[in-house]
Coordinates of C-alpha atoms in Angstrom, one line a residue:
M297 CA 17.3 55.8 -46.3
Q298 CA 14.5 54.7 -48.5
M299 CA 16.0 51.2 -48.8
E300 CA 16.4 51.0 -45.0
K301 CA 12.7 52.1 -44.6
N302 CA 11.6 49.4 -47.1
S303 CA 13.6 46.7 -45.2
T304 CA 12.0 47.7 -41.9
T305 CA 8.5 47.5 -43.5
I306 CA 9.2 44.1 -45.0
A307 CA 10.5 42.8 -41.6
T308 CA 7.4 44.1 -39.9
K309 CA 5.1 42.4 -42.4
V310 CA 7.0 39.1 -41.9
L311 CA 6.6 39.3 -38.2
L312 CA 2.9 40.1 -38.5
I313 CA 2.4 37.1 -40.8
L314 CA 4.3 34.8 -38.4
L315 CA 2.1 36.1 -35.5
A316 CA -1.0 35.5 -37.5
V317 CA 0.1 31.9 -38.2
V318 CA 0.7 31.2 -34.5
V319 CA -2.6 32.7 -33.5
F320 CA -4.4 30.6 -36.2
A321 CA -2.7 27.4 -35.1
G322 CA -3.6 28.0 -31.5
A323 CA -7.2 28.6 -32.4
M324 CA -7.4 25.4 -34.5
A325 CA -5.9 23.4 -31.7
F326 CA -8.5 24.8 -29.3
F327 CA -11.5 24.1 -31.5
L328 CA -10.5 20.8 -33.1
P329 CA -11.9 17.7 -31.3
I330 CA -9.4 15.7 -29.2
D331 CA -8.3 12.5 -30.9
A332 CA -9.7 9.7 -28.7
D333 CA -6.9 7.3 -29.6
A334 CA -4.3 9.9 -28.7
I335 CA -5.6 10.3 -25.1
A336 CA -6.0 6.6 -24.5
D337 CA -3.2 5.4 -22.1
G338 CA -2.5 9.1 -21.5
A339 CA -2.9 11.3 -18.4
V340 CA -6.7 11.3 -18.7
L341 CA -9.3 8.7 -19.7
K342 CA -12.8 9.8 -20.7
Q343 CA -15.7 8.8 -22.9
G344 CA -14.3 8.2 -26.4
S345 CA -10.9 6.9 -25.2
R346 CA -9.7 3.6 -26.4
G347 CA -6.8 1.3 -25.5
D348 CA -5.3 -1.2 -23.1
T349 CA -5.5 1.1 -20.1
V350 CA -9.3 1.5 -20.7
K351 CA -9.6 -2.3 -21.0
A352 CA -7.7 -2.7 -17.7
M353 CA -10.0 -0.2 -16.0
Q354 CA -13.1 -1.9 -17.4
T355 CA -11.8 -5.2 -16.0
K356 CA -11.5 -3.7 -12.6
L357 CA -15.0 -2.1 -12.8
I358 CA -16.5 -5.5 -13.9
N359 CA -14.8 -7.3 -11.0
W360 CA -16.0 -4.8 -8.5
G361 CA -19.6 -4.9 -9.8
Y362 CA -19.8 -1.5 -11.3
L363 CA -19.9 -2.6 -14.9
T364 CA -21.5 -5.5 -16.8
G365 CA -20.5 -7.1 -20.0
R366 CA -16.9 -7.5 -21.3
A367 CA -13.9 -5.3 -21.3
D368 CA -13.5 -4.1 -24.9
G369 CA -11.1 -1.2 -24.4
I370 CA -13.7 1.3 -25.6
F371 CA -14.7 4.0 -23.1
G372 CA -18.4 4.3 -23.9
A373 CA -21.5 5.6 -22.1
K374 CA -21.8 2.4 -19.9
T375 CA -18.2 2.7 -18.9
K376 CA -18.7 6.4 -18.0
A377 CA -21.7 5.5 -15.9
A378 CA -19.7 2.8 -14.1
V379 CA -16.8 5.3 -13.4
I380 CA -19.3 7.8 -12.0
S381 CA -20.7 5.1 -9.7
F382 CA -17.2 4.3 -8.5
Q383 CA -16.3 7.9 -8.0
R384 CA -19.5 8.5 -5.9
R385 CA -18.8 5.4 -3.8
N386 CA -15.2 6.6 -3.1
G387 CA -15.9 10.2 -2.4
L388 CA -14.4 11.5 -5.7
T389 CA -15.7 14.1 -8.1
A390 CA -18.3 12.2 -10.0
D391 CA -17.6 13.5 -13.5
G392 CA -17.0 10.2 -15.3
I393 CA -13.4 11.3 -16.2
V394 CA -10.5 9.2 -14.9
G395 CA -7.8 11.6 -13.9
T396 CA -5.0 11.2 -11.4
K397 CA -7.1 10.9 -8.2
T398 CA -9.6 8.4 -9.7
A399 CA -6.8 6.4 -11.3
Q400 CA -5.0 6.2 -8.0
A401 CA -8.2 5.0 -6.3
M402 CA -8.6 2.3 -8.9
G403 CA -5.0 1.3 -8.6
L404 CA -4.6 2.2 -12.3
K405 CA -1.4 3.6 -13.8
L406 CA -1.9 6.3 -16.4
S407 CA 1.1 7.1 -18.6
G408 CA 2.3 10.6 -18.0
S409 CA 1.0 10.6 -14.4
T410 CA 3.3 10.7 -11.4
S411 CA 2.7 9.2 -8.0
T412 CA 2.3 11.4 -5.0
S413 CA 3.8 10.9 -1.5
G414 CA 0.9 12.5 0.4
G415 CA -0.6 9.8 2.6
G416 CA 1.6 7.2 1.1
S417 CA 2.9 5.9 4.4
S418 CA -0.6 5.6 5.9
S419 CA -2.0 3.9 2.8
S420 CA 0.9 1.4 2.8
T421 CA 0.3 0.7 6.5
D422 CA -3.4 0.1 5.9
L423 CA -2.8 -2.2 2.9
N424 CA -0.2 -4.2 4.8
L425 CA -2.5 -4.6 7.9
L426 CA -5.5 -5.5 5.7
A427 CA -3.5 -8.1 3.8
R428 CA -2.4 -9.7 7.1
V429 CA -6.0 -10.0 8.1
V430 CA -6.9 -11.6 4.8
Y431 CA -4.0 -14.0 5.1
G432 CA -4.7 -14.9 8.7
E433 CA -8.5 -15.2 8.3
A434 CA -9.0 -16.4 4.7
R435 CA -5.9 -18.0 3.1
G436 CA -7.0 -21.0 1.2
E437 CA -10.4 -19.4 0.5
P438 CA -11.5 -18.5 -3.0
Y439 CA -10.0 -15.2 -4.1
T440 CA -13.5 -13.6 -4.1
G441 CA -13.8 -14.8 -0.5
Q442 CA -10.5 -13.2 0.4
V443 CA -11.6 -9.8 -1.0
A444 CA -14.9 -10.2 0.8
V445 CA -13.1 -10.6 4.2
A446 CA -11.1 -7.4 3.5
A447 CA -14.3 -5.7 2.5
V448 CA -16.0 -6.5 5.8
V449 CA -13.2 -4.7 7.6
L450 CA -13.7 -1.7 5.4
N451 CA -17.5 -1.8 5.8
R452 CA -16.9 -1.7 9.6
V453 CA -14.7 1.3 9.2
R454 CA -17.5 3.1 7.4
S455 CA -20.1 2.0 10.0
S456 CA -20.8 4.2 13.0
S457 CA -21.0 1.1 15.1
F458 CA -17.3 0.4 14.8
P459 CA -14.0 2.2 15.1
N460 CA -13.3 4.5 12.1
T461 CA -9.9 3.2 11.2
I462 CA -8.6 -0.1 9.8
A463 CA -6.3 -0.6 12.8
G464 CA -9.1 0.2 15.2
V465 CA -11.4 -2.3 13.6
V466 CA -8.8 -5.0 13.3
Y467 CA -7.6 -4.7 16.9
Q468 CA -11.0 -4.2 18.5
S469 CA -11.3 -6.7 21.3
G470 CA -12.6 -10.1 20.1
A471 CA -13.2 -9.0 16.6
F472 CA -10.9 -11.3 14.6
D473 CA -9.5 -14.8 15.5
C474 CA -6.3 -14.1 13.7
V475 CA -5.5 -11.3 16.2
A476 CA -6.3 -13.6 19.1
D477 CA -4.2 -16.5 17.9
G478 CA -1.3 -14.5 16.5
Q479 CA -1.8 -15.3 12.9
I480 CA -2.1 -11.5 12.2
N481 CA 1.7 -11.4 12.5
L482 CA 2.3 -13.9 9.6
A483 CA 3.7 -12.5 6.4
P484 CA 0.9 -12.2 3.8
N485 CA 1.3 -13.8 0.3
Q486 CA 0.7 -11.9 -2.9
S487 CA -2.9 -13.1 -3.1
A488 CA -3.7 -11.5 0.2
Y489 CA -2.1 -8.2 -0.9
N490 CA -4.1 -8.3 -4.1
A491 CA -7.3 -9.0 -2.3
A492 CA -6.7 -6.2 0.2
R493 CA -5.9 -3.8 -2.7
D494 CA -9.0 -4.7 -4.6
A495 CA -11.2 -4.1 -1.5
L496 CA -9.5 -0.8 -0.9
N497 CA -10.2 0.1 -4.5
G498 CA -13.9 -0.5 -4.1
W499 CA -14.7 -4.2 -4.8
D500 CA -17.1 -5.6 -2.2
P501 CA -18.2 -9.1 -2.9
S502 CA -20.0 -9.2 0.5
Y503 CA -22.3 -6.4 -0.6
G504 CA -22.0 -4.4 2.6
C505 CA -21.8 -7.2 5.2
L506 CA -20.3 -6.4 8.6
F507 CA -19.7 -9.9 9.8
Y508 CA -18.7 -13.3 8.5
Y509 CA -18.0 -16.7 10.1
N510 CA -17.3 -20.3 9.4
P511 CA -20.6 -22.3 10.1
R512 CA -18.6 -25.4 10.8
T513 CA -16.5 -23.9 13.6
A514 CA -18.5 -21.0 14.9
T515 CA -19.8 -21.3 18.5
S516 CA -21.3 -17.9 19.2
K517 CA -25.1 -18.1 19.4
W518 CA -25.4 -14.5 18.6
M519 CA -23.4 -14.9 15.4
L520 CA -25.2 -18.0 14.4
S521 CA -28.5 -16.2 14.8
R522 CA -27.7 -13.6 12.3
T523 CA -29.3 -13.7 8.8
I524 CA -26.9 -15.0 6.2
K525 CA -26.8 -12.8 3.1
L526 CA -24.4 -15.0 1.1
N527 CA -21.8 -17.8 1.3
I528 CA -18.4 -17.6 -0.3
G529 CA -16.2 -20.7 0.2
N530 CA -16.3 -21.7 3.9
H531 CA -17.5 -18.4 5.1
A532 CA -21.1 -17.1 5.7
F533 CA -21.5 -13.4 5.4
C534 CA -24.1 -11.4 7.2

């Protein structure tokens, strides 16, 4: 009986020691700082992260005008500020952390993340229609000019003076020549899709313009009377 009692006591002590080890390990994991290199290219990017995914994100932010300098793959204070600006512009939680929703808005793939089907059909339809507008209106233009044309469509969607959907803006009577002459039905090339996607992700080379036209072919006195903000390729944006 005494031996049995001693065995039970030893087993209890061993279990208590194992439990203490588990608790200690959990506490250490909670209090130790996260390894920045470990979370780079992971499910979340934030200040301190490093890696190719950070560099890809920085390149997008630079192209869209949110970040200046070069893409170095280091998520520093300037990158965080640029992410916050992007998030505010796109109605996301402005915390400077690139999680699933922000990554999706940027067109950025985070390893360990999964795509969601919610709204996928609508987004795909919008992307396709916007790409057809770009191809019908601006193929042959510089890539920045193609993005700017797509951005004008999106700026109109946001404006209270126009319909509040991409389809509504595109098919508004007399709005786009490509609808009138049927070029809206042509199959877009990859450049048009890329430009549409970049515009949807926040890049606006037109800086908020609602109109554009080709000065060499435009005949509308009203359009020609508008103040031109910038020129990209053959198009004047206003």
